[in-house]
XYZ file of C-alpha atoms in Angstrom:
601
model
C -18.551 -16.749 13.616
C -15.671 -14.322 13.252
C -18.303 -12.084 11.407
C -22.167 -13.081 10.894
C -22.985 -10.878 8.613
C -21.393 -10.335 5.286
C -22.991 -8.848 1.777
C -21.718 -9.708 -2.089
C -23.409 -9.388 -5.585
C -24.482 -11.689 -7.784
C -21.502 -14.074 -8.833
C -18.993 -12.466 -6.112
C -18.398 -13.840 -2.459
C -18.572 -13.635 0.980
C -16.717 -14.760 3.821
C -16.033 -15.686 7.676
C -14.494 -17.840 9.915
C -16.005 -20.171 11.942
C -14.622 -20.636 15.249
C -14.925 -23.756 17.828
C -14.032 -24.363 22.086
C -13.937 -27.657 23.360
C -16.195 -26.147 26.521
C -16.420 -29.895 28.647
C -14.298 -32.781 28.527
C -11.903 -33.537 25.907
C -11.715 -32.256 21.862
C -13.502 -34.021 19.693
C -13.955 -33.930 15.896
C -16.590 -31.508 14.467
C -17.880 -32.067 11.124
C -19.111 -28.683 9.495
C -22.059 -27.884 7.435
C -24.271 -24.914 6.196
C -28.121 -24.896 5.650
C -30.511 -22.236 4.540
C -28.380 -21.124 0.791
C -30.228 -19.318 -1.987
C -30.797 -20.823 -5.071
C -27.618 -20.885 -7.158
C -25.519 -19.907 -3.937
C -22.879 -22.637 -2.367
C -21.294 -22.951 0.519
C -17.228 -24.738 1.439
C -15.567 -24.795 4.080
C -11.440 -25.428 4.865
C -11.174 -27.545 6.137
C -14.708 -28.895 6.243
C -13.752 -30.784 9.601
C -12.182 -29.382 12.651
C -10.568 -30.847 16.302
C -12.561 -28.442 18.751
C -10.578 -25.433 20.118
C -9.847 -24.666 16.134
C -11.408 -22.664 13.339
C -12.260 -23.324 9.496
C -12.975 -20.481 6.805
C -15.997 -20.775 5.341
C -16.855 -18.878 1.695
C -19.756 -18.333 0.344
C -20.062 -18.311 -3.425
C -23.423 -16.141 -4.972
C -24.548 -17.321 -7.856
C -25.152 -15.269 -11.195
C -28.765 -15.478 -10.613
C -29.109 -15.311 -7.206
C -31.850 -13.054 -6.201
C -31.434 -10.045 -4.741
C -32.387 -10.234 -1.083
C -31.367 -11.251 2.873
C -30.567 -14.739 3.642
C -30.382 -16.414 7.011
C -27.652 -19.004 6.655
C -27.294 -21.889 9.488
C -23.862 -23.020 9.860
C -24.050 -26.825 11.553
C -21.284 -28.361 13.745
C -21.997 -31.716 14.323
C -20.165 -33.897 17.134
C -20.659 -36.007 19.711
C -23.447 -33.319 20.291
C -24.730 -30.171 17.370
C -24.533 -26.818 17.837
C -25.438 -23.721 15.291
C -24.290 -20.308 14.327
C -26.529 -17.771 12.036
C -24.749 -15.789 9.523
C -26.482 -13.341 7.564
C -25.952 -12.977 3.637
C -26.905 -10.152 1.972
C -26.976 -9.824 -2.428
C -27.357 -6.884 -3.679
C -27.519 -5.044 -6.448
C -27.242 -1.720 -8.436
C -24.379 0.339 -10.355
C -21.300 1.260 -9.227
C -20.927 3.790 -6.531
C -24.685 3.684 -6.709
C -24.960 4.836 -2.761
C -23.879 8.664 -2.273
C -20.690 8.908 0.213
C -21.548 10.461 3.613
C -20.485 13.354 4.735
C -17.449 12.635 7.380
C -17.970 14.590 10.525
C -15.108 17.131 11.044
C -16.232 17.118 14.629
C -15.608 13.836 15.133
C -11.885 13.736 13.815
C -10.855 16.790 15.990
C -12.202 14.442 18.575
C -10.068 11.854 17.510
C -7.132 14.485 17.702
C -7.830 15.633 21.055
C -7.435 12.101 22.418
C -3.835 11.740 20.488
C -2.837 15.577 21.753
C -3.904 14.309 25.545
C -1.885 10.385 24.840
C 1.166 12.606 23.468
C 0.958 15.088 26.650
C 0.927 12.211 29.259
C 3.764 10.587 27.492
C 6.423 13.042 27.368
C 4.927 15.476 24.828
C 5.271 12.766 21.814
C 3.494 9.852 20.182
C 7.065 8.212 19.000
C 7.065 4.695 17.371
C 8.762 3.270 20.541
C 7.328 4.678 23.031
C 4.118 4.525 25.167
C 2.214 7.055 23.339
C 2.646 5.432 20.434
C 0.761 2.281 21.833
C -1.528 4.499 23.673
C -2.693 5.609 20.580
C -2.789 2.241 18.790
C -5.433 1.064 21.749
C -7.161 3.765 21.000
C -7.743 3.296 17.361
C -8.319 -0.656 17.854
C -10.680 0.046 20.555
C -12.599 2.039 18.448
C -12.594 -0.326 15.663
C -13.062 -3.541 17.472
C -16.257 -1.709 19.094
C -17.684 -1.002 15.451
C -16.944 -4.228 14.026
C -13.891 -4.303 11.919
C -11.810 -7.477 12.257
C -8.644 -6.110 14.091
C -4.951 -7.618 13.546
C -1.744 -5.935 14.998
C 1.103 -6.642 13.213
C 4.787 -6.577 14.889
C 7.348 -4.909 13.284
C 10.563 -6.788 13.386
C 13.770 -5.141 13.948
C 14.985 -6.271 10.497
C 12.813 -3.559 9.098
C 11.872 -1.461 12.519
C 13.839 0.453 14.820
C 14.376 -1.599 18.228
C 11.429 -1.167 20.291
C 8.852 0.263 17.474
C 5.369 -0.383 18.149
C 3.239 -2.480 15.752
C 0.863 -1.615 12.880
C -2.489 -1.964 12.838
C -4.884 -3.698 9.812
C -8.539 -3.366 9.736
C -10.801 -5.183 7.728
C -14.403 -4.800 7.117
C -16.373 -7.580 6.501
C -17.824 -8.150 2.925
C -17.305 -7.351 -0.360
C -14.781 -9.405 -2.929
C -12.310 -10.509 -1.065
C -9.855 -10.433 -4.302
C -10.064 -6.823 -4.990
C -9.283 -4.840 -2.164
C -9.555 -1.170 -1.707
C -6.581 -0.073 0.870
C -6.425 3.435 2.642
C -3.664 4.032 5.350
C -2.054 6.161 7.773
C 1.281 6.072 10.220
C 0.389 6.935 13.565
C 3.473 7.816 14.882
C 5.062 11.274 15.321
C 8.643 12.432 15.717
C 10.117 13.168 19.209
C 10.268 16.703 19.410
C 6.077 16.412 19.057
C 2.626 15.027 19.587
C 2.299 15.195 15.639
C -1.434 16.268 15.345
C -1.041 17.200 11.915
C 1.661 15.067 11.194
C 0.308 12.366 11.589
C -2.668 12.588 13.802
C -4.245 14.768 10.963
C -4.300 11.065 8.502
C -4.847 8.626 11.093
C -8.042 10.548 13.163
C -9.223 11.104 9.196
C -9.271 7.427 8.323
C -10.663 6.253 12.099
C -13.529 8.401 11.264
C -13.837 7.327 7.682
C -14.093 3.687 8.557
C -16.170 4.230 11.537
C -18.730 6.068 9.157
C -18.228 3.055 6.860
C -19.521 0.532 9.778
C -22.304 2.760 10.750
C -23.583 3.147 7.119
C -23.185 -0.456 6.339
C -23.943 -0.125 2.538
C -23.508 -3.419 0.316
C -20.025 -3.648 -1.192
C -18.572 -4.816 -4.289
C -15.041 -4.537 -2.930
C -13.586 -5.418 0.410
C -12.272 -2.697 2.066
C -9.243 -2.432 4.387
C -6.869 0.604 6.433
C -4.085 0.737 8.032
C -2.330 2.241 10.658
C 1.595 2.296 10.283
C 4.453 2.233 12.772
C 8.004 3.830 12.256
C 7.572 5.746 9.340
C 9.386 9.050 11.264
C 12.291 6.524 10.999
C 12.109 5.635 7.341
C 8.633 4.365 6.239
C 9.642 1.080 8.294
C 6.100 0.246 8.935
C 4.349 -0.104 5.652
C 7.353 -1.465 4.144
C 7.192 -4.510 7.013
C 3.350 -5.139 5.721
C 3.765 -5.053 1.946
C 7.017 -7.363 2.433
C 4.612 -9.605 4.793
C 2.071 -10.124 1.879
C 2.433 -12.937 -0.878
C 2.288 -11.802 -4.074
C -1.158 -13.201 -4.231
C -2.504 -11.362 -1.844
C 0.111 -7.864 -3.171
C -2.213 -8.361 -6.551
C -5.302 -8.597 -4.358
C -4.986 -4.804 -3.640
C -6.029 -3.155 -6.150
C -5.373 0.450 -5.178
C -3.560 1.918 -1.761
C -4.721 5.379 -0.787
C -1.951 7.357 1.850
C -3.050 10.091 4.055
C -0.194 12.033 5.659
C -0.514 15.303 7.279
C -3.977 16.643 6.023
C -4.697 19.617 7.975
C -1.903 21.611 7.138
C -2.835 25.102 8.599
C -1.452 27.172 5.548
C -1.901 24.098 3.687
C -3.287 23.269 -0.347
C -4.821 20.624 -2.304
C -2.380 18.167 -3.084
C -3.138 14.638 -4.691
C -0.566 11.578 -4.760
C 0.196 10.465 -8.173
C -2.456 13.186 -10.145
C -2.916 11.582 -13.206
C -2.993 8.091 -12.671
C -6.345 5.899 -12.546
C -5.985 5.268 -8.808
C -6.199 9.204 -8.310
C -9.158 9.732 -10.483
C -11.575 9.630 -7.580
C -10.074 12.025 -5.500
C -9.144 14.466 -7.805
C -12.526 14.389 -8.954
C -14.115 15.348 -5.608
C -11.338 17.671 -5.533
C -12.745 18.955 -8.771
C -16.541 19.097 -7.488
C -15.069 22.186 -5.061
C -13.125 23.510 -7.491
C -10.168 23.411 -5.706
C -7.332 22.947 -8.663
C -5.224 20.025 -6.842
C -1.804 19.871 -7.804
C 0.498 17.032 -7.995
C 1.755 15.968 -3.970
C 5.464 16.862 -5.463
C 6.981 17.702 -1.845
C 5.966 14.051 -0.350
C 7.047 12.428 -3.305
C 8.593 8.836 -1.902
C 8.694 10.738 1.632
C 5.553 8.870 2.937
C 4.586 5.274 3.003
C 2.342 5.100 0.081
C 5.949 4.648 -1.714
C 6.163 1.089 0.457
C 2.936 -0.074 -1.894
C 4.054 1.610 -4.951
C 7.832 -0.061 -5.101
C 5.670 -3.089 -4.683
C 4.316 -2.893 -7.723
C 0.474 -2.065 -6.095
C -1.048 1.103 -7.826
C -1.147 4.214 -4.815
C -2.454 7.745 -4.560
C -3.335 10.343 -1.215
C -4.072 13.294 -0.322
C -1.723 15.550 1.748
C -1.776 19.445 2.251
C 2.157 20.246 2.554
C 4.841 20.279 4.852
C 7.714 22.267 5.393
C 7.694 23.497 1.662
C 6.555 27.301 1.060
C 3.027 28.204 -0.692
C 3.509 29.789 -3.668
C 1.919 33.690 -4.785
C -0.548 31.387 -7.206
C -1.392 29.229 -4.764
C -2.356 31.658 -2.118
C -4.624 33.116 -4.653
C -6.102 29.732 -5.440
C -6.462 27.757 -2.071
C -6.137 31.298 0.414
C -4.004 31.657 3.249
C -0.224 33.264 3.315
C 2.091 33.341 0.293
C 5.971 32.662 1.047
C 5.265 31.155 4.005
C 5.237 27.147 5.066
C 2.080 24.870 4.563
C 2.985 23.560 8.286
C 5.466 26.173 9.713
C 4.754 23.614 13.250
C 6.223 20.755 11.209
C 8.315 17.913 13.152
C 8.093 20.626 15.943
C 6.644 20.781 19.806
C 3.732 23.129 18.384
C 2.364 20.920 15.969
C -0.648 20.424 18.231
C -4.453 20.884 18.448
C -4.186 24.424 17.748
C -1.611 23.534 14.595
C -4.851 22.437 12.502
C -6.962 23.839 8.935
C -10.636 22.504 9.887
C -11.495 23.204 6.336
C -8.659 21.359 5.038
C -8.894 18.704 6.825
C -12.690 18.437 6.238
C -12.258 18.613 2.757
C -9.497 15.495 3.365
C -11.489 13.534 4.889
C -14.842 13.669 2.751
C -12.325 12.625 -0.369
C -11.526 9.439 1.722
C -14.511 8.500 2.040
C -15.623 9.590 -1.582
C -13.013 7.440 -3.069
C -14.268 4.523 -0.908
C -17.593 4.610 -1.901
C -17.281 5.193 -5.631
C -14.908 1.825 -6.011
C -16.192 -0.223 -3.597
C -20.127 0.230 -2.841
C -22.920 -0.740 -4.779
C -21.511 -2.676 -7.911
C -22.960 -4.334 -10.855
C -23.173 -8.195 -11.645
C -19.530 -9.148 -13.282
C -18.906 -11.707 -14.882
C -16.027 -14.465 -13.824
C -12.238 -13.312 -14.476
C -9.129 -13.776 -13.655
C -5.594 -11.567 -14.582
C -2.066 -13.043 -15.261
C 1.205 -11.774 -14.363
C 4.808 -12.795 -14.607
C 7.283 -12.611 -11.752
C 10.133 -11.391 -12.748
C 8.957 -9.908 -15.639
C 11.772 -9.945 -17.388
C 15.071 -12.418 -17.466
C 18.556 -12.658 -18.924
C 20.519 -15.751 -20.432
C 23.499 -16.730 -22.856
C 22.132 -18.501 -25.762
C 21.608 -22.063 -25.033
C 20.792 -21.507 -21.503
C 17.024 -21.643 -19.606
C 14.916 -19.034 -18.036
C 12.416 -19.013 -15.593
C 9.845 -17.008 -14.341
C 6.642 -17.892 -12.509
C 3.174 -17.214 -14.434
C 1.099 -16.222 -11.405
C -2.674 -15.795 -11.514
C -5.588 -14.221 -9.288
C -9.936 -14.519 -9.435
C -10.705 -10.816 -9.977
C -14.156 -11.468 -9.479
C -16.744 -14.656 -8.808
C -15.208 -18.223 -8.604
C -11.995 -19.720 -9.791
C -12.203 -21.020 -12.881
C -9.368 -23.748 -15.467
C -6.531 -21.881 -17.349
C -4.747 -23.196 -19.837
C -1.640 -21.335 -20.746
C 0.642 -21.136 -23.598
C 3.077 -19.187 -25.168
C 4.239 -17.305 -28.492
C 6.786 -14.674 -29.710
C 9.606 -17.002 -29.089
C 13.253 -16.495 -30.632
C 14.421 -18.830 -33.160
C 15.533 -21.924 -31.797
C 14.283 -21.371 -28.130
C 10.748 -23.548 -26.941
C 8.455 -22.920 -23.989
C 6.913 -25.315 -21.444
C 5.205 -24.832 -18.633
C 4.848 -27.108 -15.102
C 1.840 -27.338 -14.854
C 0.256 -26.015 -18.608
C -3.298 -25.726 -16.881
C -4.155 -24.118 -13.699
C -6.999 -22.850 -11.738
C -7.140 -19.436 -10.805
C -5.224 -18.008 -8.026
C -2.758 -20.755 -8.450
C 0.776 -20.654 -10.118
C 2.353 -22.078 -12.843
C 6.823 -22.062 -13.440
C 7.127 -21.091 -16.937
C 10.522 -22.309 -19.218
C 12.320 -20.695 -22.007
C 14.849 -22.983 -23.091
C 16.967 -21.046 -25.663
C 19.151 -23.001 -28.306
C 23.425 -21.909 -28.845
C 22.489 -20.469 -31.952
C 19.583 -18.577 -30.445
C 20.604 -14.942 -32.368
C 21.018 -12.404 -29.591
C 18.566 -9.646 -28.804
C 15.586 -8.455 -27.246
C 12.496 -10.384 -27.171
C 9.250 -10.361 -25.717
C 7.171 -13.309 -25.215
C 3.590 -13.231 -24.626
C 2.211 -15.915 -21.873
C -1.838 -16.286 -22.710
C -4.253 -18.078 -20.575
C -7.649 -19.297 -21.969
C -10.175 -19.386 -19.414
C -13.523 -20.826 -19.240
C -15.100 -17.025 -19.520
C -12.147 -15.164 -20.655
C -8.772 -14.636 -22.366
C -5.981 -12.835 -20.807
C -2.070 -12.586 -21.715
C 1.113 -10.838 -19.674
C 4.352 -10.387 -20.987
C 7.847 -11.507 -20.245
C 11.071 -9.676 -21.818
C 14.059 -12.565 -22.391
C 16.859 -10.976 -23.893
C 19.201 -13.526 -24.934
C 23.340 -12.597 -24.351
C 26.450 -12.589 -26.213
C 29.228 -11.380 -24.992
C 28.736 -8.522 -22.244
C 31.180 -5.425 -21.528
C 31.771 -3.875 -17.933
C 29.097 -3.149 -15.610
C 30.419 -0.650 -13.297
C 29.963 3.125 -13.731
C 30.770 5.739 -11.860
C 30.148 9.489 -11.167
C 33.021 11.391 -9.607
C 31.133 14.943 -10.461
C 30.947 16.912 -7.231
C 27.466 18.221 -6.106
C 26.407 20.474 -3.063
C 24.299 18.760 -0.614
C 22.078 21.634 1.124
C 19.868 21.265 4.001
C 15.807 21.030 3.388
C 17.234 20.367 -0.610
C 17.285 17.247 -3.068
C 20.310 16.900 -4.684
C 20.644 14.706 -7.961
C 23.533 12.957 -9.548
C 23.240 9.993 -12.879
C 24.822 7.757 -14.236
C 24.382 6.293 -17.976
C 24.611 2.449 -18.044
C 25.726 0.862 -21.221
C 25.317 -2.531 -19.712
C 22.804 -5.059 -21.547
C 20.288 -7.154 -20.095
C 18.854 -7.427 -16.684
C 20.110 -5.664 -13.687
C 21.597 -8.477 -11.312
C 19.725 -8.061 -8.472
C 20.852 -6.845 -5.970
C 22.492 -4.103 -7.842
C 25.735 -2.231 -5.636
C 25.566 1.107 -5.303
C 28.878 2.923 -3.405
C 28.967 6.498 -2.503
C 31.677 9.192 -1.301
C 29.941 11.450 0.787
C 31.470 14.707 2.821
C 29.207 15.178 5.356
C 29.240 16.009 8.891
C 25.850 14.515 9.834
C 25.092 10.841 7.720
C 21.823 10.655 10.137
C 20.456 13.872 7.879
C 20.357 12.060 5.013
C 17.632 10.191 2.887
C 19.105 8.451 -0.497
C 17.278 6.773 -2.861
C 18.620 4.995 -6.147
C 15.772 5.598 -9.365
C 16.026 3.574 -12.013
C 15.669 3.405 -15.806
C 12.369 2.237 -15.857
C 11.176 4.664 -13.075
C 11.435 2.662 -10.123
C 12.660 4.413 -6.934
C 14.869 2.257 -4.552
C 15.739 3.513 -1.044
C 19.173 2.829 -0.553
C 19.803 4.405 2.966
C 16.870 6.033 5.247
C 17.496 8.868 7.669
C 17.442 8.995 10.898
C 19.381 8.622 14.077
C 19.835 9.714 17.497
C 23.582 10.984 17.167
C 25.499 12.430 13.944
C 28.273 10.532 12.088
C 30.811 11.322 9.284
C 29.265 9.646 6.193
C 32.622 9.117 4.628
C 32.681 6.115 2.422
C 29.730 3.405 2.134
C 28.350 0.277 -0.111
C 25.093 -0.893 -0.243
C 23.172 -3.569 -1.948
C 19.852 -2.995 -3.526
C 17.274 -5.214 -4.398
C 16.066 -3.948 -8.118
C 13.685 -5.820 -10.461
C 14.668 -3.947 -14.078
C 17.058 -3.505 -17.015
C 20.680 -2.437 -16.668
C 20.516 -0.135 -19.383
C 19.557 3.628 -19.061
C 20.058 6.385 -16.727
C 20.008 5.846 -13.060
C 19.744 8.177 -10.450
C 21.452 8.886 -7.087
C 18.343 11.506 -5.123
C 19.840 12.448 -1.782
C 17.902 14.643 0.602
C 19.252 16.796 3.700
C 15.981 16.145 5.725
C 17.497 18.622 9.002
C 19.229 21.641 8.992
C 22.335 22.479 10.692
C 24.605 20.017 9.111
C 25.804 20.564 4.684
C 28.281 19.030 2.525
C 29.359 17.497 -1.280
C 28.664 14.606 -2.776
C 31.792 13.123 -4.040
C 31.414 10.118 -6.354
C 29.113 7.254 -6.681
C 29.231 4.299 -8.543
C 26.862 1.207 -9.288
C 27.482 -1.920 -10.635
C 24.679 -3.355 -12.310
């Protein structure tokens, strides 16, 4: 067994994989069984018969009512001879977050740090994506893993999203909890070239290898599954994380149910500063935060700078903790946090003396007991839920002329126990137009392609139509905007308003589209750009709705006239509203003018 021991609550799941070796003579066919449930508890396996030398997945499935206790579970092979494999189940349970979160040793992540400081020294001073101390320190992190438990994947990063030569990421999963809601914290783990990045990022990634080695050695029962990750290439445009979210289907996208980023948190002149403050996913950690009285503000200088923007473009709900970069600490902050007013939170950063010595222990401390705190409150402990499911639509939204179709795929997940029948319909239709769907009853988890066939004298306008599935527990509905079409007017604007681009600065420029409808994906964006040094840049398109884009990343080993370019970028939205051009000189030395832009939508 993969893993052979695995915990859930009453009416939630566990899971492992059974593996098989053909150890004499040739395969044979191995028929798969499991002995030894609780009462109300069942047991499948897929596929339930295997050619030796392969491996099925086996899930468990707690009843409601199954006791509270520890289980011995046989798992059978039976062949031309039987073998057996124990796996352990244990059902809890208790209220949410019912287990205190440890205390994660300080001590222990400067350890951590040390080792990336000595990888960085024997490697040319740097942990770079493609180079050897970059997969120096990704042994090091998997070693440590591995050795505690955690299942262990690394990922490659392809050069259609990697530069040439990057180094992969690394997933870790720890076994247990519900498998359909997963609680994601991550980390890159590379550093620039002029540095061995301790605080940026050694600072995250030794704070999250101590956070989920304290989670193995704890071992409390969990009500969530809970994965990190280590990223690749984000120095060169948050190429890492973006590979892994764009590897995930969208079942598996809606499995996550919150991604927590942890980039340069030991920031020696460094503050409090939370990802995405208000939102539900930053609740936990602003509230430990709180406990200290610390006053966190809103992580406004890392703002779509660091790779919890990969999960957030996705759609997946994100939040972090960071303590500042190159930015200057304000008179008010000094007075809140301590340390020097007017000066950098990491005067070292993307420099040779971000090292050991280049690190806030109280900071960082304070970082790292948050990670864990936010763990613990979402995913350990739990009480008995009932059966669900959710619904969602993708796209969400879809243009047509009147008498045409559209189509959109009515997607659903288990949030919690077993799959259960949905039957879906629909209502809020425009005159004249009817819904079907192929197939009208699903279980959960699988799909469904949902029609909208609208009539010619469909009026035009706006609609939204509400997609409800009826459940054997529950009722749940999502939403799809169809906005039916007359006759459309252009859909190019442009900008030719000149604006300075200054190093270290943002610099804004928008555009008002009249256009109705959806946004025809991919949208093209052009821009007229004076500029000595196109390597220095970092654009990103933002959209009506909210949505940031990046349109072209920074980073290079040479400079180049920016001059004229086109790009095409993949948007999900309306065409309507204001969108914005956000262009960042990320290196000094190098200023210019934006000259025009346009987008065609």
């Amino acid at each position: 067994l993969s893993s052979s021991s695995g915990s859930a609550q009453p009416g939630g799941t566990a899971s492992t994989t059974v593996n098989t070796q053909t150890t004499s003579g040739s395969a044979q066919t191995v028929n798969l069984t499991a002995t030894g449930l609780p009462s109300g508890t069942t047991a499948s396996f897929n596929p339930a018969s295997v050619t030796s030398g392969n491996s099925s997945a086996l899930t468990l499935s707690v009843g409601a009512s199954t006791a509270q206790g520890t289980y011995q579970i046989t798992v059978t092979g039976t062949g031309s001879t039987t073998h057996t494999a124990t796996y352990t189940l244990t059902v809890g349970t208790g209220g949410p977050g019912n287990q205190d979160p440890p205390d994660v040793s300080v001590a222990n992540v400067k350890t951590h740090l040390s080792q990336f400081q000595s990888i960085a020294t024997a490697n040319g001073g740097n942990r770079r994506s493609t180079g050897n101390g970059y997969l120096q320190s990704v042994s090091y992190v998997e070693q440590k893993l591995q050795a505690a438990g955690y299942t262990v994947t690394r990922q490659t990063c392809s050069v259609s999203y990697c530069t040439s030569g990057a180094g992969p990421n690394l997933i870790a999963d720890w076994p247990g909890g519900d498998a359909n809601q997963v609680i994601m914290s991550g980390a890159h783990l590379d550093s620039v070239s002029a540095g061995p990045g301790i605080n940026d990022n050694g600072s995250g990634s030794a704070t999250l290898l101590e956070v989920a080695l304290t989670l193995a050695q704890k071992n409390p029962t969990l009500t969530k599954h809970v994965r990190f990750g280590w990223w690749t290439d984000e120095e060169q445009g948050l190429n890492g994380s973006e590979a892994y979210v764009a590897s995930l289907s969208s079942a598996d996208r809606s499995k996550i149910k919150v991604y927590y980023n942890y980039d340069m948190v030991g920031s020696t002149n460094g503050g409090y500063f939370i990802n995405n403050i208000t939102t539900t996913g930053a609740s936990f950690l602003k509230e430990f935060y709180d406990k200290l009285n610390l006053q966190p503000e809103e992580n406004t200088e890392g703002a779509n700078r660091s790779d919890d923007a990969s999960f957030r473009n996705a759609g997946i709900a994100s939040s972090g903790v960071a303590a500042g970069a190159s930015a200057i600490k304000t008179s008010a902050q000094a007075t809140k946090w301590g340390g020097t007013a007017n000066r950098a939170y990491d005067s070292c950063y993307h420099s040779s003396c971000d090292t050991t010595s280049n690190i806030n222990d109280t900071v960082l401390d304070r970082a790292a007991d948050a990670a864990a705190y936010a763990i613990w409150k979402q995913a350990v402990g739990g009480t008995t839920q009932p059966r669900d499911f959710s619904l969602s639509a993708n796209p969400g939204s879809g243009t047509v002329q009147a008498g045409s179709t559209a189509t959109t795929t009515i997607g659903s997940t288990t949030t919690n126990g077993t799959a259960q029948t949905v039957n879906l319909s629909a209502s809020g239709l425009p005159t004249g137009a009817t819904a079907s769907f192929s197939p009208a009853s699903i279980t959960s988890g699988g799909s469904s392609t949902l029609s909208i066939a609208t009539s010619p004298t469909t009026p035009a306008g706006a609609y939204t139509v509400t997609v409800t599935g009826t459940g054997e527990t529950a009722t749940h509905t999502t939403s799809y905007a169809l906005t039916v079409q007359g006759t459309s007017g252009g859909r190019t604007f442009t900008n030719d308003t000149d604006y300075q681009i200054s190093d270290y600065s943002n610099t804004q420029s928008s555009i008002t589209s009249t256009a109705t409808g959806t946004a025809a994906s991919p949208v093209k964006v052009s821009i007229t750009i004076s500029h000595t040094c196109a390597e220095d840049l970092d654009i990103w398109l933002r959209g009506p709705n909210g949505t940031w884009y990046v349109v072209d990343a920074y980073g290079g080993t040479t400079c180049t006239q920016y001059g004229t370019r086109t790009f095409s970028v993949p948007v999900s939205q309306q065409a309507a509203g204001t969108w914005t051009l956000d262009i960042e000189d990320v290196y000094a030395g190098d200023t210019g003018f934006l000259d025009s832009w346009s987008i065609t939508v």
